[in-house]
mmCIF file of C-alpha atoms in Angstrom:
data_model
loop_
_atom_site.group_PDB
_atom_site.id
_atom_site.type_symbol
_atom_site.label_atom_id
_atom_site.label_comp_id
_atom_site.label_asym_id
_atom_site.label_seq_id
_atom_site.Cartn_x
_atom_site.Cartn_y
_atom_site.Cartn_z
ATOM 1 C CA MET V 1 -20.964 41.449 10.680
ATOM 2 C CA THR V 2 -20.755 45.230 10.680
ATOM 3 C CA SER V 3 -19.958 47.571 7.823
ATOM 4 C CA ASN V 4 -16.530 48.287 9.342
ATOM 5 C CA ARG V 5 -15.190 44.963 8.022
ATOM 6 C CA PHE V 6 -15.924 46.140 4.501
ATOM 7 C CA LYS V 7 -14.668 49.679 5.006
ATOM 8 C CA GLN V 8 -11.234 48.450 6.053
ATOM 9 C CA GLN V 9 -10.611 47.882 2.323
ATOM 10 C CA PRO V 10 -11.500 51.205 0.638
ATOM 11 C CA THR V 11 -9.262 50.499 -2.367
ATOM 12 C CA ALA V 12 -11.399 47.485 -3.266
ATOM 13 C CA PHE V 13 -14.164 49.646 -4.664
ATOM 14 C CA ASN V 14 -13.505 52.940 -6.437
ATOM 15 C CA PRO V 15 -15.719 52.634 -9.537
ATOM 16 C CA ASN V 16 -15.798 56.329 -10.413
ATOM 17 C CA GLN V 17 -12.101 57.167 -10.681
ATOM 18 C CA PRO V 18 -10.979 58.941 -13.887
ATOM 19 C CA ASP V 19 -10.006 56.507 -16.615
ATOM 20 C CA ASN V 20 -6.390 56.107 -17.710
ATOM 21 C CA THR V 21 -4.224 53.317 -19.140
ATOM 22 C CA LYS V 22 -3.170 51.925 -15.799
ATOM 23 C CA GLN V 23 -6.730 51.891 -14.485
ATOM 24 C CA THR V 24 -8.028 50.329 -17.707
ATOM 25 C CA GLN V 25 -5.591 47.492 -17.246
ATOM 26 C CA GLY V 26 -6.772 47.222 -13.670
ATOM 27 C CA LYS V 27 -10.379 46.945 -14.823
ATOM 28 C CA SER V 28 -9.405 44.091 -17.099
ATOM 29 C CA ALA V 29 -8.017 42.174 -14.136
ATOM 30 C CA LYS V 30 -11.005 42.844 -11.892
ATOM 31 C CA THR V 31 -13.720 40.249 -11.524
ATOM 32 C CA ILE V 32 -17.475 39.989 -11.318
ATOM 33 C CA GLY V 33 -18.389 38.045 -8.198
ATOM 34 C CA ILE V 34 -21.444 35.792 -8.508
ATOM 35 C CA PHE V 35 -22.735 33.767 -5.586
ATOM 36 C CA ASP V 36 -25.579 31.555 -4.466
ATOM 37 C CA SER V 37 -26.367 29.151 -1.664
ATOM 38 C CA GLY V 38 -25.271 26.384 -4.034
ATOM 39 C CA VAL V 39 -25.401 25.526 -7.713
ATOM 40 C CA GLY V 40 -28.622 27.356 -8.634
ATOM 41 C CA GLY V 41 -26.851 30.596 -9.482
ATOM 42 C CA LEU V 42 -25.106 28.806 -12.326
ATOM 43 C CA SER V 43 -28.235 29.566 -14.350
ATOM 44 C CA ILE V 44 -27.376 33.263 -13.931
ATOM 45 C CA ALA V 45 -23.632 32.747 -14.438
ATOM 46 C CA LYS V 46 -24.227 30.924 -17.732
ATOM 47 C CA CYS V 47 -26.235 33.843 -19.080
ATOM 48 C CA ILE V 48 -23.611 36.370 -17.958
ATOM 49 C CA ARG V 49 -20.847 34.283 -19.542
ATOM 50 C CA GLN V 50 -22.787 34.115 -22.802
ATOM 51 C CA HIS V 51 -23.522 37.830 -23.081
ATOM 52 C CA LEU V 52 -20.383 39.273 -21.417
ATOM 53 C CA PRO V 53 -17.655 36.879 -22.624
ATOM 54 C CA GLN V 54 -14.919 39.448 -22.033
ATOM 55 C CA GLU V 55 -15.481 39.575 -18.273
ATOM 56 C CA GLN V 56 -13.560 37.662 -15.596
ATOM 57 C CA LEU V 57 -16.056 35.825 -13.410
ATOM 58 C CA VAL V 58 -15.813 34.236 -9.969
ATOM 59 C CA TYR V 59 -18.618 31.940 -8.849
ATOM 60 C CA VAL V 60 -19.070 30.962 -5.204
ATOM 61 C CA ALA V 61 -21.408 28.181 -4.108
ATOM 62 C CA ASP V 62 -22.057 28.396 -0.384
ATOM 63 C CA SER V 63 -22.872 24.700 -0.366
ATOM 64 C CA ALA V 64 -21.845 24.226 3.260
ATOM 65 C CA TYR V 65 -25.002 26.176 4.129
ATOM 66 C CA ALA V 66 -27.303 25.204 1.260
ATOM 67 C CA PRO V 67 -30.178 25.565 0.929
ATOM 68 C CA TYR V 68 -30.875 29.093 2.199
ATOM 69 C CA GLY V 69 -34.613 28.500 1.848
ATOM 70 C CA ASP V 70 -34.962 26.957 5.309
ATOM 71 C CA LYS V 71 -32.485 29.260 7.084
ATOM 72 C CA LYS V 72 -33.186 32.215 9.388
ATOM 73 C CA VAL V 73 -32.778 35.746 8.037
ATOM 74 C CA GLU V 74 -29.891 36.453 10.414
ATOM 75 C CA LEU V 75 -27.869 33.518 9.109
ATOM 76 C CA ILE V 76 -28.578 34.333 5.457
ATOM 77 C CA THR V 77 -27.456 37.912 6.046
ATOM 78 C CA GLU V 78 -24.284 36.758 7.787
ATOM 79 C CA ARG V 79 -23.418 34.425 4.895
ATOM 80 C CA VAL V 80 -24.111 37.080 2.254
ATOM 81 C CA ASN V 81 -21.833 39.571 3.992
ATOM 82 C CA LEU V 82 -19.057 37.046 4.508
ATOM 83 C CA ILE V 83 -19.109 35.905 0.869
ATOM 84 C CA ALA V 84 -19.196 39.503 -0.348
ATOM 85 C CA GLU V 85 -16.132 40.258 1.759
ATOM 86 C CA GLN V 86 -14.276 37.298 0.253
ATOM 87 C CA LEU V 87 -15.235 38.299 -3.291
ATOM 88 C CA ILE V 88 -13.967 41.818 -2.700
ATOM 89 C CA ARG V 89 -10.665 40.262 -1.638
ATOM 90 C CA LEU V 90 -10.733 38.382 -4.942
ATOM 91 C CA ASN V 91 -10.754 41.765 -6.703
ATOM 92 C CA ALA V 92 -14.475 42.047 -7.444
ATOM 93 C CA LYS V 93 -15.676 45.189 -9.189
ATOM 94 C CA ALA V 94 -19.356 44.170 -9.023
ATOM 95 C CA LEU V 95 -21.389 41.564 -7.171
ATOM 96 C CA VAL V 96 -24.318 39.474 -8.379
ATOM 97 C CA ILE V 97 -26.432 37.834 -5.689
ATOM 98 C CA ALA V 98 -27.623 34.966 -7.889
ATOM 99 C CA CYS V 99 -30.110 33.757 -5.302
ATOM 100 C CA ASN V 100 -33.687 34.925 -4.809
ATOM 101 C CA THR V 101 -33.747 34.068 -1.109
ATOM 102 C CA ALA V 102 -30.494 35.930 -0.408
ATOM 103 C CA THR V 103 -31.655 38.898 -2.488
ATOM 104 C CA VAL V 104 -34.941 39.453 -0.676
ATOM 105 C CA ASN V 105 -33.368 38.932 2.740
ATOM 106 C CA ALA V 106 -29.994 40.670 2.536
ATOM 107 C CA ILE V 107 -29.368 42.841 -0.526
ATOM 108 C CA ASP V 108 -30.527 46.148 0.983
ATOM 109 C CA GLN V 109 -28.201 45.977 3.976
ATOM 110 C CA LEU V 110 -25.290 44.889 1.743
ATOM 111 C CA ARG V 111 -25.804 47.812 -0.629
ATOM 112 C CA ALA V 112 -25.768 50.124 2.389
ATOM 113 C CA GLN V 113 -22.329 48.822 3.371
ATOM 114 C CA ILE V 114 -20.376 48.844 0.105
ATOM 115 C CA SER V 115 -20.109 51.083 -2.943
ATOM 116 C CA LEU V 116 -19.667 48.316 -5.495
ATOM 117 C CA PRO V 117 -22.622 47.733 -7.806
ATOM 118 C CA VAL V 118 -24.703 44.921 -6.289
ATOM 119 C CA ILE V 119 -27.217 43.226 -8.580
ATOM 120 C CA GLY V 120 -29.854 40.936 -7.139
ATOM 121 C CA VAL V 121 -32.486 38.570 -8.465
ATOM 122 C CA GLU V 122 -36.167 39.367 -8.261
ATOM 123 C CA PRO V 123 -38.961 37.165 -9.640
ATOM 124 C CA ALA V 124 -40.413 38.452 -12.921
ATOM 125 C CA ILE V 125 -43.790 39.212 -11.353
ATOM 126 C CA LYS V 126 -44.363 42.440 -13.282
ATOM 127 C CA PRO V 127 -44.133 41.031 -16.849
ATOM 128 C CA ALA V 128 -46.047 37.909 -15.811
ATOM 129 C CA ALA V 129 -48.899 39.981 -14.396
ATOM 130 C CA GLN V 130 -48.959 42.411 -17.318
ATOM 131 C CA ASN V 131 -49.081 39.681 -19.966
ATOM 132 C CA SER V 132 -51.469 37.265 -18.260
ATOM 133 C CA LYS V 133 -54.717 36.753 -20.148
ATOM 134 C CA SER V 134 -56.364 34.628 -17.477
ATOM 135 C CA LYS V 135 -55.264 37.127 -14.824
ATOM 136 C CA LYS V 136 -53.888 34.227 -12.813
ATOM 137 C CA VAL V 137 -50.140 33.714 -12.333
ATOM 138 C CA ALA V 138 -48.054 31.598 -9.974
ATOM 139 C CA ILE V 139 -44.589 31.910 -8.487
ATOM 140 C CA LEU V 140 -42.447 28.977 -7.384
ATOM 141 C CA VAL V 141 -40.252 30.032 -4.456
ATOM 142 C CA THR V 142 -38.346 28.700 -1.468
ATOM 143 C CA SER V 143 -40.021 28.668 1.931
ATOM 144 C CA ALA V 144 -37.913 31.608 3.142
ATOM 145 C CA THR V 145 -38.817 33.759 0.137
ATOM 146 C CA ALA V 146 -42.520 32.962 0.510
ATOM 147 C CA LYS V 147 -42.529 34.571 3.979
ATOM 148 C CA ASN V 148 -40.254 37.523 3.198
ATOM 149 C CA GLN V 149 -41.886 40.952 3.484
ATOM 150 C CA ARG V 150 -39.785 42.471 0.702
ATOM 151 C CA PHE V 151 -40.955 39.742 -1.664
ATOM 152 C CA LEU V 152 -44.578 40.019 -0.556
ATOM 153 C CA ALA V 153 -44.453 43.795 -1.092
ATOM 154 C CA LEU V 154 -43.134 43.195 -4.614
ATOM 155 C CA VAL V 155 -46.023 40.832 -5.329
ATOM 156 C CA GLU V 156 -48.539 43.354 -4.007
ATOM 157 C CA LYS V 157 -46.985 46.165 -6.047
ATOM 158 C CA TYR V 158 -47.291 44.414 -9.408
ATOM 159 C CA SER V 159 -50.341 42.210 -8.932
ATOM 160 C CA ALA V 160 -53.109 44.760 -9.388
ATOM 161 C CA GLY V 161 -56.015 43.039 -11.091
ATOM 162 C CA VAL V 162 -54.174 39.707 -11.156
ATOM 163 C CA GLU V 163 -54.485 36.758 -8.795
ATOM 164 C CA VAL V 164 -51.014 35.605 -7.730
ATOM 165 C CA PHE V 165 -50.455 32.145 -6.261
ATOM 166 C CA ILE V 166 -47.268 31.804 -4.212
ATOM 167 C CA GLN V 167 -46.060 28.207 -4.093
ATOM 168 C CA PRO V 168 -43.233 27.269 -1.702
ATOM 169 C CA CYS V 169 -41.286 24.280 -3.018
ATOM 170 C CA PRO V 170 -39.380 22.611 -0.148
ATOM 171 C CA GLY V 171 -37.120 19.815 -1.314
ATOM 172 C CA LEU V 172 -36.485 20.930 -4.898
ATOM 173 C CA VAL V 173 -33.280 22.843 -4.179
ATOM 174 C CA GLU V 174 -31.837 19.909 -2.256
ATOM 175 C CA LEU V 175 -32.476 17.523 -5.161
ATOM 176 C CA ILE V 176 -30.854 19.905 -7.655
ATOM 177 C CA GLU V 177 -27.851 20.304 -5.347
ATOM 178 C CA GLN V 178 -27.502 16.515 -5.312
ATOM 179 C CA GLY V 179 -27.776 16.275 -9.092
ATOM 180 C CA LYS V 180 -31.055 14.336 -8.847
ATOM 181 C CA LEU V 181 -32.911 16.287 -11.516
ATOM 182 C CA ASN V 182 -34.127 13.138 -13.254
ATOM 183 C CA SER V 183 -35.180 11.264 -10.141
ATOM 184 C CA ARG V 184 -38.711 10.018 -9.470
ATOM 185 C CA GLN V 185 -38.674 12.042 -6.265
ATOM 186 C CA CYS V 186 -38.031 15.251 -8.200
ATOM 187 C CA HIS V 187 -40.816 14.499 -10.682
ATOM 188 C CA ALA V 188 -43.213 13.685 -7.863
ATOM 189 C CA LEU V 189 -42.467 16.978 -6.097
ATOM 190 C CA LEU V 190 -42.987 18.940 -9.297
ATOM 191 C CA GLU V 191 -46.368 17.333 -9.822
ATOM 192 C CA GLU V 192 -47.278 17.995 -6.190
ATOM 193 C CA TYR V 193 -46.511 21.693 -6.549
ATOM 194 C CA LEU V 194 -47.725 22.255 -10.126
ATOM 195 C CA PHE V 195 -51.014 20.346 -10.381
ATOM 196 C CA PRO V 196 -52.902 22.569 -7.867
ATOM 197 C CA LEU V 197 -51.673 25.690 -9.690
ATOM 198 C CA MET V 198 -52.765 24.315 -13.049
ATOM 199 C CA ALA V 199 -56.191 23.544 -11.556
ATOM 200 C CA GLN V 200 -56.484 27.233 -10.643
ATOM 201 C CA GLY V 201 -56.196 28.180 -14.319
ATOM 202 C CA ILE V 202 -52.854 29.992 -14.311
ATOM 203 C CA ASP V 203 -51.321 30.939 -17.670
ATOM 204 C CA SER V 204 -47.939 32.148 -16.381
ATOM 205 C CA LEU V 205 -45.474 30.508 -14.012
ATOM 206 C CA VAL V 206 -42.575 32.504 -12.569
ATOM 207 C CA LEU V 207 -39.472 30.644 -11.415
ATOM 208 C CA GLY V 208 -38.667 32.484 -8.189
ATOM 209 C CA CYS V 209 -35.455 30.609 -7.374
ATOM 210 C CA THR V 210 -32.319 30.449 -9.506
ATOM 211 C CA HIS V 211 -32.165 26.680 -9.014
ATOM 212 C CA TYR V 212 -35.481 26.127 -10.748
ATOM 213 C CA PRO V 213 -34.455 26.966 -14.358
ATOM 214 C CA PHE V 214 -32.520 23.686 -14.354
ATOM 215 C CA LEU V 215 -35.934 22.023 -14.102
ATOM 216 C CA GLN V 216 -37.602 24.266 -16.685
ATOM 217 C CA GLU V 217 -37.947 21.593 -19.376
ATOM 218 C CA LYS V 218 -39.451 19.141 -16.883
ATOM 219 C CA ILE V 219 -41.788 21.825 -15.569
ATOM 220 C CA GLN V 220 -42.919 22.691 -19.087
ATOM 221 C CA LEU V 221 -43.608 19.030 -19.864
ATOM 222 C CA ILE V 222 -45.969 18.894 -16.887
ATOM 223 C CA THR V 223 -47.687 22.242 -17.423
ATOM 224 C CA GLY V 224 -47.902 22.071 -21.207
ATOM 225 C CA LYS V 225 -47.151 24.845 -23.681
ATOM 226 C CA ASP V 226 -50.217 26.915 -22.789
ATOM 227 C CA ILE V 227 -48.569 28.005 -19.541
ATOM 228 C CA LYS V 228 -45.635 30.371 -20.014
ATOM 229 C CA VAL V 229 -42.640 29.665 -17.780
ATOM 230 C CA ILE V 230 -40.582 32.760 -16.919
ATOM 231 C CA GLU V 231 -37.051 32.932 -15.453
ATOM 232 C CA THR V 232 -34.845 35.931 -14.624
ATOM 233 C CA ALA V 233 -31.303 35.289 -15.925
ATOM 234 C CA SER V 234 -31.627 37.663 -18.881
ATOM 235 C CA PRO V 235 -32.910 40.673 -16.888
ATOM 236 C CA VAL V 236 -30.124 40.190 -14.323
ATOM 237 C CA THR V 237 -27.502 40.104 -17.068
ATOM 238 C CA ARG V 238 -28.906 43.250 -18.689
ATOM 239 C CA GLU V 239 -28.842 45.089 -15.359
ATOM 240 C CA LEU V 240 -25.259 43.967 -14.697
ATOM 241 C CA LYS V 241 -24.192 45.232 -18.130
ATOM 242 C CA ARG V 242 -25.939 48.546 -17.471
ATOM 243 C CA GLN V 243 -24.228 48.978 -14.098
ATOM 244 C CA LEU V 244 -20.796 48.140 -15.512
ATOM 245 C CA GLU V 245 -21.244 50.709 -18.283
ATOM 246 C CA LYS V 246 -22.627 53.313 -15.882
ATOM 247 C CA HIS V 247 -19.611 53.033 -13.577
ATOM 248 C CA ARG V 248 -17.114 52.615 -16.448
ATOM 249 C CA LEU V 249 -16.158 49.173 -15.219
ATOM 250 C CA SER V 250 -16.656 47.128 -18.384
ATOM 251 C CA ALA V 251 -13.710 45.011 -19.496
ATOM 252 C CA PRO V 252 -12.352 45.662 -23.025
ATOM 253 C CA SER V 253 -14.373 43.833 -25.660
ATOM 254 C CA CYS V 254 -11.167 42.307 -27.079
ATOM 255 C CA GLN V 255 -10.475 40.487 -23.818
ATOM 256 C CA ASN V 256 -11.184 36.776 -23.376
ATOM 257 C CA GLY V 257 -12.798 36.258 -20.005
ATOM 258 C CA ASN V 258 -12.821 33.136 -17.898
ATOM 259 C CA ILE V 259 -14.541 31.834 -14.780
ATOM 260 C CA ARG V 260 -13.332 30.317 -11.523
ATOM 261 C CA PHE V 261 -15.585 28.160 -9.370
ATOM 262 C CA PHE V 262 -15.410 28.034 -5.565
ATOM 263 C CA SER V 263 -17.350 26.093 -2.937
ATOM 264 C CA SER V 264 -17.555 26.459 0.826
ATOM 265 C CA ALA V 265 -18.138 22.701 1.178
ATOM 266 C CA GLY V 266 -14.642 21.385 0.614
ATOM 267 C CA HIS V 267 -15.530 17.920 1.894
ATOM 268 C CA LEU V 268 -18.031 17.555 -0.967
ATOM 269 C CA LYS V 269 -15.639 18.739 -3.655
ATOM 270 C CA ALA V 270 -15.586 15.631 -5.870
ATOM 271 C CA ASP V 271 -19.357 15.115 -5.853
ATOM 272 C CA GLN V 272 -20.120 18.796 -6.295
ATOM 273 C CA GLU V 273 -17.583 19.175 -9.078
ATOM 274 C CA GLN V 274 -19.478 16.494 -10.965
ATOM 275 C CA VAL V 275 -22.841 18.207 -10.423
ATOM 276 C CA ILE V 276 -21.526 21.628 -11.437
ATOM 277 C CA SER V 277 -19.837 20.221 -14.546
ATOM 278 C CA LYS V 278 -23.146 18.652 -15.583
ATOM 279 C CA LEU V 279 -25.129 21.851 -15.045
ATOM 280 C CA TRP V 280 -22.436 24.029 -16.622
ATOM 281 C CA GLN V 281 -22.263 21.588 -19.540
ATOM 282 C CA GLY V 282 -18.484 21.515 -19.489
ATOM 283 C CA PRO V 283 -15.583 20.386 -17.293
ATOM 284 C CA VAL V 284 -15.184 22.399 -14.101
ATOM 285 C CA SER V 285 -12.281 22.593 -11.684
ATOM 286 C CA LEU V 286 -13.742 23.437 -8.279
ATOM 287 C CA GLU V 287 -11.681 25.297 -5.687
ATOM 288 C CA SER V 288 -12.366 25.349 -1.954
ATOM 289 C CA LEU V 289 -13.073 28.638 -0.207
ATOM 290 C CA ALA V 290 -12.970 28.728 3.576
ATOM 291 C CA LEU V 291 -16.017 30.656 4.745
#
């Protein structure tokens, strides 16, 4: 996809226009587009919903192509651009790439194409490294993220004086997508990935995939309380709020926001609706989005 497909819709993103009553009403109707390869980004969406309850949200699960962790960069980039285009058509005023793999592989080129604020997800390596007493921290990531140069540069930038263990976790995203969080298979994989890290003496564990916070309690039970588990939903929400205020895009505080859920895997609608409702901790009506 080229940038021309985005630029055919210049009215979709004019964040710096002077404010007036008509435009304020327009801001109220505009949405924040949040997307992930599947259900993992719900961990980000829940935090945004909690702290920005006045905003209209649209969540897209690209479940027809989940997980992104085993996909080539070219395909991830193509999917990110296509979903962004659809969210702009759904009146998005800002985009949140609620997926670590998509962020490290495709956010820079997307930002170069559109003028909407685009917020990504980066593992909390910096605070983990700064606060580590043992000077040993670990990051759980997808296979694609583990090999990404942008991610590796981030690790190198913030890991001075700290030993960082990067642990790819193939299979975890698939189990979360299937709602098998409590399965023996999931527990076995967690032990497989965590025990070697614990043996290295880490005191901080960064969740480098937005799916993984749904396993945080199970992870903490295995690691024990002496190892701090760090996720990134709160920093992403703070950055989104900052960008909305900077570009004068915030919805009125008196407004009651809502959220719509879409999936690219229409044939899995019933099963996925059940999984999303469980993770969202409330009933969800899932809509299909042809991508």
